[in-house]
C-alpha atoms as an extended CHARMM CRD file, in Angstrom:
* protein
*
       243  EXT
         1         1  VAL       CA            -29.4280000000      -38.3870000000        8.6470000000  PROA      1               0.0000000000
         2         2  PHE       CA            -26.7840000000      -39.7160000000        6.3510000000  PROA      2               0.0000000000
         3         3  ASP       CA            -22.8100000000      -39.5250000000        6.6450000000  PROA      3               0.0000000000
         4         4  ILE       CA            -21.4420000000      -38.6230000000        3.0260000000  PROA      4               0.0000000000
         5         5  SER       CA            -17.6890000000      -38.3210000000        4.7010000000  PROA      5               0.0000000000
         6         6  ASN       CA            -17.1700000000      -40.9920000000        1.9180000000  PROA      6               0.0000000000
         7         7  PRO       CA            -19.0790000000      -39.5950000000       -0.9610000000  PROA      7               0.0000000000
         8         8  ALA       CA            -18.5200000000      -42.4910000000       -2.7620000000  PROA      8               0.0000000000
         9         9  LEU       CA            -20.1070000000      -44.9180000000       -0.0380000000  PROA      9               0.0000000000
        10        10  PRO       CA            -22.7210000000      -42.6590000000        1.9860000000  PROA      10              0.0000000000
        11        11  SER       CA            -24.4200000000      -44.5120000000        4.8930000000  PROA      11              0.0000000000
        12        12  LEU       CA            -27.3270000000      -44.0230000000        7.2940000000  PROA      12              0.0000000000
        13        13  GLY       CA            -26.0880000000      -42.9030000000       10.3840000000  PROA      13              0.0000000000
        14        14  SER       CA            -29.7170000000      -42.0030000000       12.5140000000  PROA      14              0.0000000000
        15        15  THR       CA            -33.4250000000      -40.7700000000       11.9040000000  PROA      15              0.0000000000
        16        16  ILE       CA            -34.9420000000      -37.6360000000       12.7100000000  PROA      16              0.0000000000
        17        17  ALA       CA            -38.4810000000      -37.4250000000       12.9170000000  PROA      17              0.0000000000
        18        18  THR       CA            -39.9380000000      -35.0280000000       10.2770000000  PROA      18              0.0000000000
        19        19  GLY       CA            -43.8840000000      -35.5170000000       11.3920000000  PROA      19              0.0000000000
        20        20  ALA       CA            -46.4340000000      -37.8890000000       10.0500000000  PROA      20              0.0000000000
        21        21  SER       CA            -46.6800000000      -36.3970000000        6.4900000000  PROA      21              0.0000000000
        22        22  PRO       CA            -43.7200000000      -34.8020000000        4.7650000000  PROA      22              0.0000000000
        23        23  VAL       CA            -45.1410000000      -33.7150000000        1.8970000000  PROA      23              0.0000000000
        24        24  SER       CA            -42.1810000000      -31.6050000000        0.4400000000  PROA      24              0.0000000000
        25        25  VAL       CA            -38.5640000000      -30.9810000000        0.8580000000  PROA      25              0.0000000000
        26        26  ALA       CA            -36.4070000000      -27.7820000000       -0.4450000000  PROA      26              0.0000000000
        27        27  VAL       CA            -32.5910000000      -27.2230000000       -0.2920000000  PROA      27              0.0000000000
        28        28  SER       CA            -31.6460000000      -23.7010000000       -0.2500000000  PROA      28              0.0000000000
        29        29  GLY       CA            -27.5920000000      -23.0920000000        0.6970000000  PROA      29              0.0000000000
        30        30  GLY       CA            -26.6770000000      -24.9150000000        3.6820000000  PROA      30              0.0000000000
        31        31  HSD       CA            -30.1490000000      -26.0040000000        4.8890000000  PROA      31              0.0000000000
        32        32  ALA       CA            -32.8340000000      -28.4130000000        4.1210000000  PROA      32              0.0000000000
        33        33  TYR       CA            -36.8620000000      -27.3810000000        4.5830000000  PROA      33              0.0000000000
        34        34  VAL       CA            -39.3400000000      -30.0850000000        5.2510000000  PROA      34              0.0000000000
        35        35  LEU       CA            -42.9560000000      -29.2900000000        4.9590000000  PROA      35              0.0000000000
        36        36  ASN       CA            -45.1110000000      -31.5400000000        6.9410000000  PROA      36              0.0000000000
        37        37  GLY       CA            -48.6660000000      -31.4810000000        5.6710000000  PROA      37              0.0000000000
        38        38  SER       CA            -50.5490000000      -32.8580000000        8.5170000000  PROA      38              0.0000000000
        39        39  SER       CA            -49.6470000000      -30.1660000000       10.7960000000  PROA      39              0.0000000000
        40        40  ASN       CA            -49.0180000000      -27.6470000000        8.4590000000  PROA      40              0.0000000000
        41        41  ASN       CA            -45.5890000000      -26.6250000000        9.9680000000  PROA      41              0.0000000000
        42        42  MET       CA            -42.0260000000      -26.9650000000        8.1660000000  PROA      42              0.0000000000
        43        43  MET       CA            -39.0160000000      -27.9640000000        9.8990000000  PROA      43              0.0000000000
        44        44  ILE       CA            -35.3130000000      -26.7430000000        9.1500000000  PROA      44              0.0000000000
        45        45  PHE       CA            -32.3360000000      -29.2110000000        8.7940000000  PROA      45              0.0000000000
        46        46  GLU       CA            -28.6630000000      -28.0070000000        8.6710000000  PROA      46              0.0000000000
        47        47  LEU       CA            -26.6590000000      -29.7790000000        6.0930000000  PROA      47              0.0000000000
        48        48  PHE       CA            -22.9690000000      -30.6180000000        7.0400000000  PROA      48              0.0000000000
        49        49  CYS       CA            -20.3880000000      -33.5920000000        6.7700000000  PROA      49              0.0000000000
        50        50  PRO       CA            -19.8430000000      -34.9320000000       10.4390000000  PROA      50              0.0000000000
        51        51  SER       CA            -16.5230000000      -35.8940000000        9.9010000000  PROA      51              0.0000000000
        52        52  GLU       CA            -15.0600000000      -32.8650000000        8.9490000000  PROA      52              0.0000000000
        53        53  GLN       CA            -17.7600000000      -30.5430000000       10.1140000000  PROA      53              0.0000000000
        54        54  GLN       CA            -17.8520000000      -29.3840000000        6.4500000000  PROA      54              0.0000000000
        55        55  GLN       CA            -21.1060000000      -27.3530000000        5.2200000000  PROA      55              0.0000000000
        56        56  VAL       CA            -22.5660000000      -29.3220000000        2.6400000000  PROA      56              0.0000000000
        57        57  THR       CA            -23.8800000000      -26.8010000000       -0.4710000000  PROA      57              0.0000000000
        58        58  TYR       CA            -26.6380000000      -27.8130000000       -3.5060000000  PROA      58              0.0000000000
        59        59  ASP       CA            -26.5620000000      -27.2540000000       -6.7950000000  PROA      59              0.0000000000
        60        60  PRO       CA            -30.2800000000      -27.1450000000       -7.8940000000  PROA      60              0.0000000000
        61        61  VAL       CA            -29.2270000000      -27.1440000000      -11.5710000000  PROA      61              0.0000000000
        62        62  SER       CA            -27.5410000000      -30.4950000000      -11.2700000000  PROA      62              0.0000000000
        63        63  GLY       CA            -28.9020000000      -31.4240000000       -8.2670000000  PROA      63              0.0000000000
        64        64  GLU       CA            -25.8230000000      -32.2950000000       -6.5410000000  PROA      64              0.0000000000
        65        65  PHE       CA            -24.4660000000      -31.9550000000       -2.8920000000  PROA      65              0.0000000000
        66        66  ASN       CA            -21.2710000000      -30.9510000000       -2.1870000000  PROA      66              0.0000000000
        67        67  THR       CA            -19.0310000000      -30.8430000000        0.8650000000  PROA      67              0.0000000000
        68        68  SER       CA            -15.9620000000      -28.6020000000       -0.1460000000  PROA      68              0.0000000000
        69        69  THR       CA            -15.0460000000      -26.0660000000        2.5260000000  PROA      69              0.0000000000
        70        70  ILE       CA            -16.7070000000      -22.8650000000        2.3090000000  PROA      70              0.0000000000
        71        71  GLY       CA            -13.9480000000      -20.3930000000        3.1780000000  PROA      71              0.0000000000
        72        72  TRP       CA            -15.9240000000      -17.0320000000        2.2070000000  PROA      72              0.0000000000
        73        73  GLU       CA            -18.5940000000      -15.0920000000        4.2260000000  PROA      73              0.0000000000
        74        74  VAL       CA            -20.8010000000      -12.5010000000        3.0000000000  PROA      74              0.0000000000
        75        75  SER       CA            -21.6730000000       -9.7610000000        5.3180000000  PROA      75              0.0000000000
        76        76  GLU       CA            -23.6970000000       -6.6640000000        3.4850000000  PROA      76              0.0000000000
        77        77  ASP       CA            -21.4710000000       -5.5260000000        1.3810000000  PROA      77              0.0000000000
        78        78  THR       CA            -18.4670000000       -7.1100000000        2.6460000000  PROA      78              0.0000000000
        79        79  LEU       CA            -16.6990000000      -10.3090000000        1.2720000000  PROA      79              0.0000000000
        80        80  TYR       CA            -14.3780000000      -11.9640000000        3.7550000000  PROA      80              0.0000000000
        81        81  THR       CA            -12.4200000000      -14.9950000000        5.2920000000  PROA      81              0.0000000000
        82        82  LEU       CA            -11.1780000000      -15.8500000000        8.1950000000  PROA      82              0.0000000000
        83        83  ASN       CA             -7.9610000000      -18.1450000000        9.3700000000  PROA      83              0.0000000000
        84        84  ARG       CA             -7.5880000000      -18.4700000000        5.6580000000  PROA      84              0.0000000000
        85        85  LYS       CA             -4.9690000000      -17.1700000000        3.2360000000  PROA      85              0.0000000000
        86        86  VAL       CA             -6.1380000000      -15.4480000000        0.0430000000  PROA      86              0.0000000000
        87        87  GLY       CA             -4.3880000000      -16.2970000000       -3.5270000000  PROA      87              0.0000000000
        88        88  ILE       CA             -4.6550000000      -13.9470000000       -6.6900000000  PROA      88              0.0000000000
        89        89  GLY       CA             -3.1730000000      -16.1000000000       -9.5730000000  PROA      89              0.0000000000
        90        90  ILE       CA             -1.9090000000      -18.8500000000       -7.2950000000  PROA      90              0.0000000000
        91        91  SER       CA             -3.3540000000      -22.1770000000       -5.4640000000  PROA      91              0.0000000000
        92        92  ALA       CA             -1.0950000000      -22.3850000000       -2.5320000000  PROA      92              0.0000000000
        93        93  PRO       CA             -0.5450000000      -18.8090000000       -1.3280000000  PROA      93              0.0000000000
        94        94  SER       CA              2.0800000000      -18.6800000000        1.3340000000  PROA      94              0.0000000000
        95        95  SER       CA              1.1550000000      -15.7340000000        3.3970000000  PROA      95              0.0000000000
        96        96  LEU       CA             -1.9950000000      -13.6990000000        4.2910000000  PROA      96              0.0000000000
        97        97  LEU       CA             -2.1710000000      -12.2020000000        0.8400000000  PROA      97              0.0000000000
        98        98  SER       CA             -0.0180000000      -13.9080000000       -1.9690000000  PROA      98              0.0000000000
        99        99  GLY       CA             -0.0660000000      -12.9920000000       -5.7080000000  PROA      99              0.0000000000
       100       100  THR       CA              1.9310000000      -13.5110000000       -8.9810000000  PROA      100             0.0000000000
       101       101  ASP       CA              3.3800000000       -9.9790000000       -9.5850000000  PROA      101             0.0000000000
       102       102  LEU       CA              0.8660000000       -7.7220000000       -8.4840000000  PROA      102             0.0000000000
       103       103  GLY       CA              0.0150000000       -6.3340000000       -4.9440000000  PROA      103             0.0000000000
       104       104  LEU       CA              2.5350000000       -9.3060000000       -3.5300000000  PROA      104             0.0000000000
       105       105  VAL       CA              2.6160000000       -9.6570000000        0.2730000000  PROA      105             0.0000000000
       106       106  ASP       CA              5.6130000000      -12.1420000000        0.9360000000  PROA      106             0.0000000000
       107       107  ASP       CA              6.8360000000      -12.2580000000        4.6870000000  PROA      107             0.0000000000
       108       108  ALA       CA              8.8040000000      -15.8480000000        4.0370000000  PROA      108             0.0000000000
       109       109  GLY       CA             12.6160000000      -15.2980000000        4.0090000000  PROA      109             0.0000000000
       110       110  GLU       CA             14.2100000000      -12.2450000000        4.7840000000  PROA      110             0.0000000000
       111       111  HSD       CA             11.8270000000       -9.6500000000        3.3870000000  PROA      111             0.0000000000
       112       112  ALA       CA              8.6140000000       -8.6590000000        3.1120000000  PROA      112             0.0000000000
       113       113  ARG       CA              7.4430000000       -7.0630000000       -0.2500000000  PROA      113             0.0000000000
       114       114  LEU       CA              4.4720000000       -5.1200000000       -1.6190000000  PROA      114             0.0000000000
       115       115  THR       CA              4.7460000000       -4.2990000000       -5.1310000000  PROA      115             0.0000000000
       116       116  MET       CA              2.7350000000       -2.1430000000       -7.4170000000  PROA      116             0.0000000000
       117       117  LYS       CA              2.3380000000       -2.2350000000      -11.3170000000  PROA      117             0.0000000000
       118       118  SER       CA              0.2540000000       -0.4860000000      -13.7610000000  PROA      118             0.0000000000
       119       119  ASN       CA              1.2020000000       -1.2480000000      -17.4900000000  PROA      119             0.0000000000
       120       120  ALA       CA              4.8860000000       -0.8480000000      -17.3430000000  PROA      120             0.0000000000
       121       121  VAL       CA              5.2280000000        1.2950000000      -14.4380000000  PROA      121             0.0000000000
       122       122  LYS       CA              6.2510000000       -0.8350000000      -11.4250000000  PROA      122             0.0000000000
       123       123  GLY       CA              7.1510000000        0.4740000000       -7.8700000000  PROA      123             0.0000000000
       124       124  VAL       CA              8.0980000000       -1.4970000000       -4.1860000000  PROA      124             0.0000000000
       125       125  LEU       CA              8.0290000000       -1.1570000000       -0.9030000000  PROA      125             0.0000000000
       126       126  ASP       CA             10.3780000000       -3.9980000000        0.7420000000  PROA      126             0.0000000000
       127       127  ALA       CA             11.5340000000       -4.6580000000        4.4770000000  PROA      127             0.0000000000
       128       128  ARG       CA             14.9260000000       -6.6800000000        3.8030000000  PROA      128             0.0000000000
       129       129  SER       CA             16.3520000000       -8.5110000000        6.9450000000  PROA      129             0.0000000000
       130       130  THR       CA             19.2880000000       -9.8750000000        5.4720000000  PROA      130             0.0000000000
       131       131  PRO       CA             22.1400000000      -10.1300000000        7.8860000000  PROA      131             0.0000000000
       132       132  GLY       CA             24.4200000000       -7.3670000000        6.8020000000  PROA      132             0.0000000000
       133       133  ALA       CA             22.0620000000       -5.4310000000        4.8550000000  PROA      133             0.0000000000
       134       134  GLU       CA             19.0750000000       -4.9160000000        6.1610000000  PROA      134             0.0000000000
       135       135  SER       CA             17.3590000000       -2.1870000000        5.3990000000  PROA      135             0.0000000000
       136       136  MET       CA             13.6750000000       -0.8720000000        4.3740000000  PROA      136             0.0000000000
       137       137  GLN       CA             13.3990000000        0.3120000000        0.7420000000  PROA      137             0.0000000000
       138       138  LEU       CA             10.8810000000        2.4640000000       -0.9360000000  PROA      138             0.0000000000
       139       139  GLY       CA             11.1780000000        2.8760000000       -4.9120000000  PROA      139             0.0000000000
       140       140  SER       CA             10.6830000000        2.3590000000       -8.5650000000  PROA      140             0.0000000000
       141       141  VAL       CA             11.8240000000       -0.9650000000      -10.2230000000  PROA      141             0.0000000000
       142       142  SER       CA             11.2650000000       -0.0510000000      -13.6450000000  PROA      142             0.0000000000
       143       143  ALA       CA             12.6330000000        3.3700000000      -15.5510000000  PROA      143             0.0000000000
       144       144  HSD       CA             10.7050000000        5.7140000000      -14.1950000000  PROA      144             0.0000000000
       145       145  PRO       CA             10.9000000000        8.9270000000      -11.5560000000  PROA      145             0.0000000000
       146       146  LEU       CA              9.7480000000        8.4320000000       -7.8760000000  PROA      146             0.0000000000
       147       147  SER       CA              8.1850000000       11.2510000000       -6.5560000000  PROA      147             0.0000000000
       148       148  PHE       CA              6.9170000000       12.3680000000       -2.9080000000  PROA      148             0.0000000000
       149       149  LEU       CA              3.5200000000       14.1350000000       -3.1740000000  PROA      149             0.0000000000
       150       150  THR       CA              1.7260000000       16.4790000000       -0.2260000000  PROA      150             0.0000000000
       151       151  ASN       CA             -1.7680000000       17.9740000000       -0.8900000000  PROA      151             0.0000000000
       152       152  GLY       CA             -1.7960000000       16.2880000000       -4.1590000000  PROA      152             0.0000000000
       153       153  ALA       CA              1.1090000000       17.6490000000       -5.7900000000  PROA      153             0.0000000000
       154       154  ALA       CA              4.1410000000       16.3900000000       -6.1740000000  PROA      154             0.0000000000
       155       155  ARG       CA              7.0800000000       18.4240000000       -4.2010000000  PROA      155             0.0000000000
       156       156  MET       CA             10.3560000000       16.1010000000       -4.5140000000  PROA      156             0.0000000000
       157       157  THR       CA             11.5870000000       13.8130000000       -7.5340000000  PROA      157             0.0000000000
       158       158  LEU       CA             13.9790000000       11.3940000000       -8.1110000000  PROA      158             0.0000000000
       159       159  VAL       CA             14.8410000000       10.8500000000      -11.0950000000  PROA      159             0.0000000000
       160       160  GLN       CA             16.1020000000        7.5720000000      -13.0270000000  PROA      160             0.0000000000
       161       161  ASN       CA             19.8120000000        9.0640000000      -13.4100000000  PROA      161             0.0000000000
       162       162  GLY       CA             19.7320000000        9.6740000000       -9.5840000000  PROA      162             0.0000000000
       163       163  ASP       CA             19.1080000000       13.7610000000       -9.9210000000  PROA      163             0.0000000000
       164       164  LEU       CA             16.8640000000       15.1270000000       -7.3720000000  PROA      164             0.0000000000
       165       165  GLY       CA             14.5490000000       17.8500000000       -7.7270000000  PROA      165             0.0000000000
       166       166  ILE       CA             12.9050000000       19.8520000000       -5.3000000000  PROA      166             0.0000000000
       167       167  GLY       CA             10.3120000000       22.3320000000       -6.7410000000  PROA      167             0.0000000000
       168       168  THR       CA             10.7040000000       20.5530000000       -9.9980000000  PROA      168             0.0000000000
       169       169  GLY       CA              9.9320000000       17.4210000000      -11.4130000000  PROA      169             0.0000000000
       170       170  MET       CA             13.0140000000       17.4830000000      -13.9530000000  PROA      170             0.0000000000
       171       171  PRO       CA             15.9080000000       18.1140000000      -12.4450000000  PROA      171             0.0000000000
       172       172  ASN       CA             19.4530000000       18.8150000000      -13.7420000000  PROA      172             0.0000000000
       173       173  ALA       CA             21.5610000000       18.5710000000      -11.2730000000  PROA      173             0.0000000000
       174       174  LYS       CA             22.1710000000       16.1310000000       -8.3520000000  PROA      174             0.0000000000
       175       175  LEU       CA             20.2160000000       18.5110000000       -6.2640000000  PROA      175             0.0000000000
       176       176  ASP       CA             18.0930000000       20.8340000000       -8.1680000000  PROA      176             0.0000000000
       177       177  VAL       CA             16.1050000000       23.1440000000       -6.0700000000  PROA      177             0.0000000000
       178       178  ARG       CA             13.4910000000       25.6630000000       -8.0440000000  PROA      178             0.0000000000
       179       179  ASP       CA             10.8720000000       28.1850000000       -7.0820000000  PROA      179             0.0000000000
       180       180  ALA       CA              8.8920000000       30.6290000000       -9.0630000000  PROA      180             0.0000000000
       181       181  THR       CA             10.4380000000       33.7560000000       -7.6740000000  PROA      181             0.0000000000
       182       182  SER       CA             13.8380000000       32.6090000000       -5.7550000000  PROA      182             0.0000000000
       183       183  SER       CA             15.3220000000       29.1910000000       -4.6750000000  PROA      183             0.0000000000
       184       184  GLU       CA             17.0080000000       29.1650000000       -1.3120000000  PROA      184             0.0000000000
       185       185  PHE       CA             19.3010000000       26.6480000000        0.0520000000  PROA      185             0.0000000000
       186       186  ARG       CA             20.1020000000       26.2990000000        3.8730000000  PROA      186             0.0000000000
       187       187  LEU       CA             22.4010000000       24.4730000000        5.8940000000  PROA      187             0.0000000000
       188       188  SER       CA             21.2440000000       24.8780000000        9.6060000000  PROA      188             0.0000000000
       189       189  LEU       CA             22.1670000000       23.6680000000       13.4670000000  PROA      189             0.0000000000
       190       190  SER       CA             19.0480000000       25.2990000000       14.8380000000  PROA      190             0.0000000000
       191       191  SER       CA             16.5870000000       28.0770000000       13.8560000000  PROA      191             0.0000000000
       192       192  THR       CA             18.9980000000       30.7660000000       15.2210000000  PROA      192             0.0000000000
       193       193  HSD       CA             22.5330000000       29.1510000000       13.8060000000  PROA      193             0.0000000000
       194       194  TRP       CA             22.2520000000       28.7480000000        9.9310000000  PROA      194             0.0000000000
       195       195  SER       CA             23.8730000000       29.7750000000        6.4990000000  PROA      195             0.0000000000
       196       196  LYS       CA             21.5740000000       29.8340000000        3.1770000000  PROA      196             0.0000000000
       197       197  PHE       CA             22.5950000000       30.4070000000       -0.5790000000  PROA      197             0.0000000000
       198       198  ARG       CA             19.4620000000       32.4750000000       -1.7720000000  PROA      198             0.0000000000
       199       199  PHE       CA             19.1060000000       32.7880000000       -5.9120000000  PROA      199             0.0000000000
       200       200  SER       CA             16.6510000000       35.2450000000       -7.3050000000  PROA      200             0.0000000000
       201       201  GLU       CA             16.2070000000       37.6030000000      -10.6230000000  PROA      201             0.0000000000
       202       202  SER       CA             16.3030000000       40.6360000000       -9.0450000000  PROA      202             0.0000000000
       203       203  GLU       CA             19.4370000000       39.7640000000       -6.5960000000  PROA      203             0.0000000000
       204       204  GLY       CA             21.1070000000       37.0630000000       -8.0300000000  PROA      204             0.0000000000
       205       205  LEU       CA             23.0480000000       34.9250000000       -5.7080000000  PROA      205             0.0000000000
       206       206  ARG       CA             23.3990000000       36.2030000000       -2.1360000000  PROA      206             0.0000000000
       207       207  ILE       CA             24.9230000000       34.0690000000        0.6730000000  PROA      207             0.0000000000
       208       208  GLU       CA             23.5380000000       34.7170000000        4.4200000000  PROA      208             0.0000000000
       209       209  ALA       CA             24.3580000000       33.3860000000        7.7920000000  PROA      209             0.0000000000
       210       210  LYS       CA             23.0150000000       34.0460000000       10.9130000000  PROA      210             0.0000000000
       211       211  ASN       CA             24.3040000000       33.3020000000       14.5500000000  PROA      211             0.0000000000
       212       212  GLU       CA             22.2570000000       33.4820000000       17.6630000000  PROA      212             0.0000000000
       213       213  GLY       CA             19.3900000000       35.7630000000       15.8170000000  PROA      213             0.0000000000
       214       214  VAL       CA             22.0930000000       38.2120000000       14.2140000000  PROA      214             0.0000000000
       215       215  GLU       CA             22.1160000000       38.2480000000       10.2790000000  PROA      215             0.0000000000
       216       216  PHE       CA             25.4860000000       38.7610000000        8.4800000000  PROA      216             0.0000000000
       217       217  ARG       CA             25.9220000000       39.1160000000        4.6560000000  PROA      217             0.0000000000
       218       218  PRO       CA             29.5290000000       38.3550000000        3.8390000000  PROA      218             0.0000000000
       219       219  MET       CA             29.0880000000       38.1770000000        0.0870000000  PROA      219             0.0000000000
       220       220  LEU       CA             26.2340000000       39.4410000000       -2.5880000000  PROA      220             0.0000000000
       221       221  LEU       CA             26.6200000000       38.6260000000       -6.3250000000  PROA      221             0.0000000000
       222       222  ILE       CA             24.2180000000       40.5650000000       -8.4030000000  PROA      222             0.0000000000
       223       223  GLY       CA             25.2450000000       40.1170000000      -12.4750000000  PROA      223             0.0000000000
       224       224  SER       CA             28.6810000000       40.4580000000      -13.2530000000  PROA      224             0.0000000000
       225       225  GLU       CA             29.2600000000       42.5180000000      -10.2130000000  PROA      225             0.0000000000
       226       226  LEU       CA             30.5500000000       40.8550000000       -6.7550000000  PROA      226             0.0000000000
       227       227  ARG       CA             30.0030000000       42.7500000000       -3.5530000000  PROA      227             0.0000000000
       228       228  PHE       CA             31.1540000000       41.8930000000        0.0000000000  PROA      228             0.0000000000
       229       229  MET       CA             29.1750000000       43.0430000000        3.1160000000  PROA      229             0.0000000000
       230       230  ALA       CA             30.6520000000       43.0360000000        6.6060000000  PROA      230             0.0000000000
       231       231  GLY       CA             28.7020000000       43.1830000000        9.8180000000  PROA      231             0.0000000000
       232       232  SER       CA             25.4240000000       42.2740000000       10.5070000000  PROA      232             0.0000000000
       233       233  SER       CA             21.9750000000       42.9240000000        9.0670000000  PROA      233             0.0000000000
       234       234  THR       CA             21.8340000000       46.0450000000        6.0450000000  PROA      234             0.0000000000
       235       235  THR       CA             25.1360000000       47.2730000000        7.0150000000  PROA      235             0.0000000000
       236       236  PRO       CA             27.0250000000       49.0080000000        3.7640000000  PROA      236             0.0000000000
       237       237  GLU       CA             28.9840000000       46.9920000000        1.1910000000  PROA      237             0.0000000000
       238       238  ARG       CA             32.6710000000       47.0260000000        2.0360000000  PROA      238             0.0000000000
       239       239  MET       CA             34.0560000000       46.1080000000       -1.4630000000  PROA      239             0.0000000000
       240       240  ARG       CA             32.5980000000       45.6960000000       -5.2050000000  PROA      240             0.0000000000
       241       241  LEU       CA             34.2540000000       44.0690000000       -7.7860000000  PROA      241             0.0000000000
       242       242  ALA       CA             32.8170000000       44.8350000000      -11.3670000000  PROA      242             0.0000000000
       243       243  SER       CA             33.4730000000       43.6970000000      -14.8210000000  PROA      243             0.0000000000
């Protein structure tokens, strides 16, 4: 057994019997295979550096041994590492996964950030613990809109100037609610206490209210006419202003 903790000065540590006729030695990975000619058996030795318990690897092309630490393991189709940090584009990662710009996770200091980038489009998920400015941030860092999706389709989009579109990816107001046939905006305290603004091609703008399950229609605007309703449900109109 050779001690190679100092590669420049290897030393003989002890001996291990390999049989009377060791006729062949083969090295593969971290093991040496010794074939004994007289007994027709093979002995297997694990190669490691005794001082630091580092696995010894063998380069079959150069014939050299290497004692560098092996940090990766392979299990079927999975490559993994335990109790180590991963650096992408950097040699000294400061967290479990660190990199340069892409997919950066860093919990050092007062924030943890995950960035994603595809060409010129860049987004960020950031948890900030700066005293007095604690926040959780999600957004577009580049000049591109931020969309929220359900069932694979965009339902709400915040564009670069701060306009918010619901049902549209190109809002033209601070809040732009759109639908193919009618759009509705509701302010509510509960399912039985609410008021709403509804706009459709057939009716124009309609304002309704609901209190304890009773619907009220105080105003209805159709085209150039302004109609006032009083009472509940389908109570007849009380006044109309025409052009």
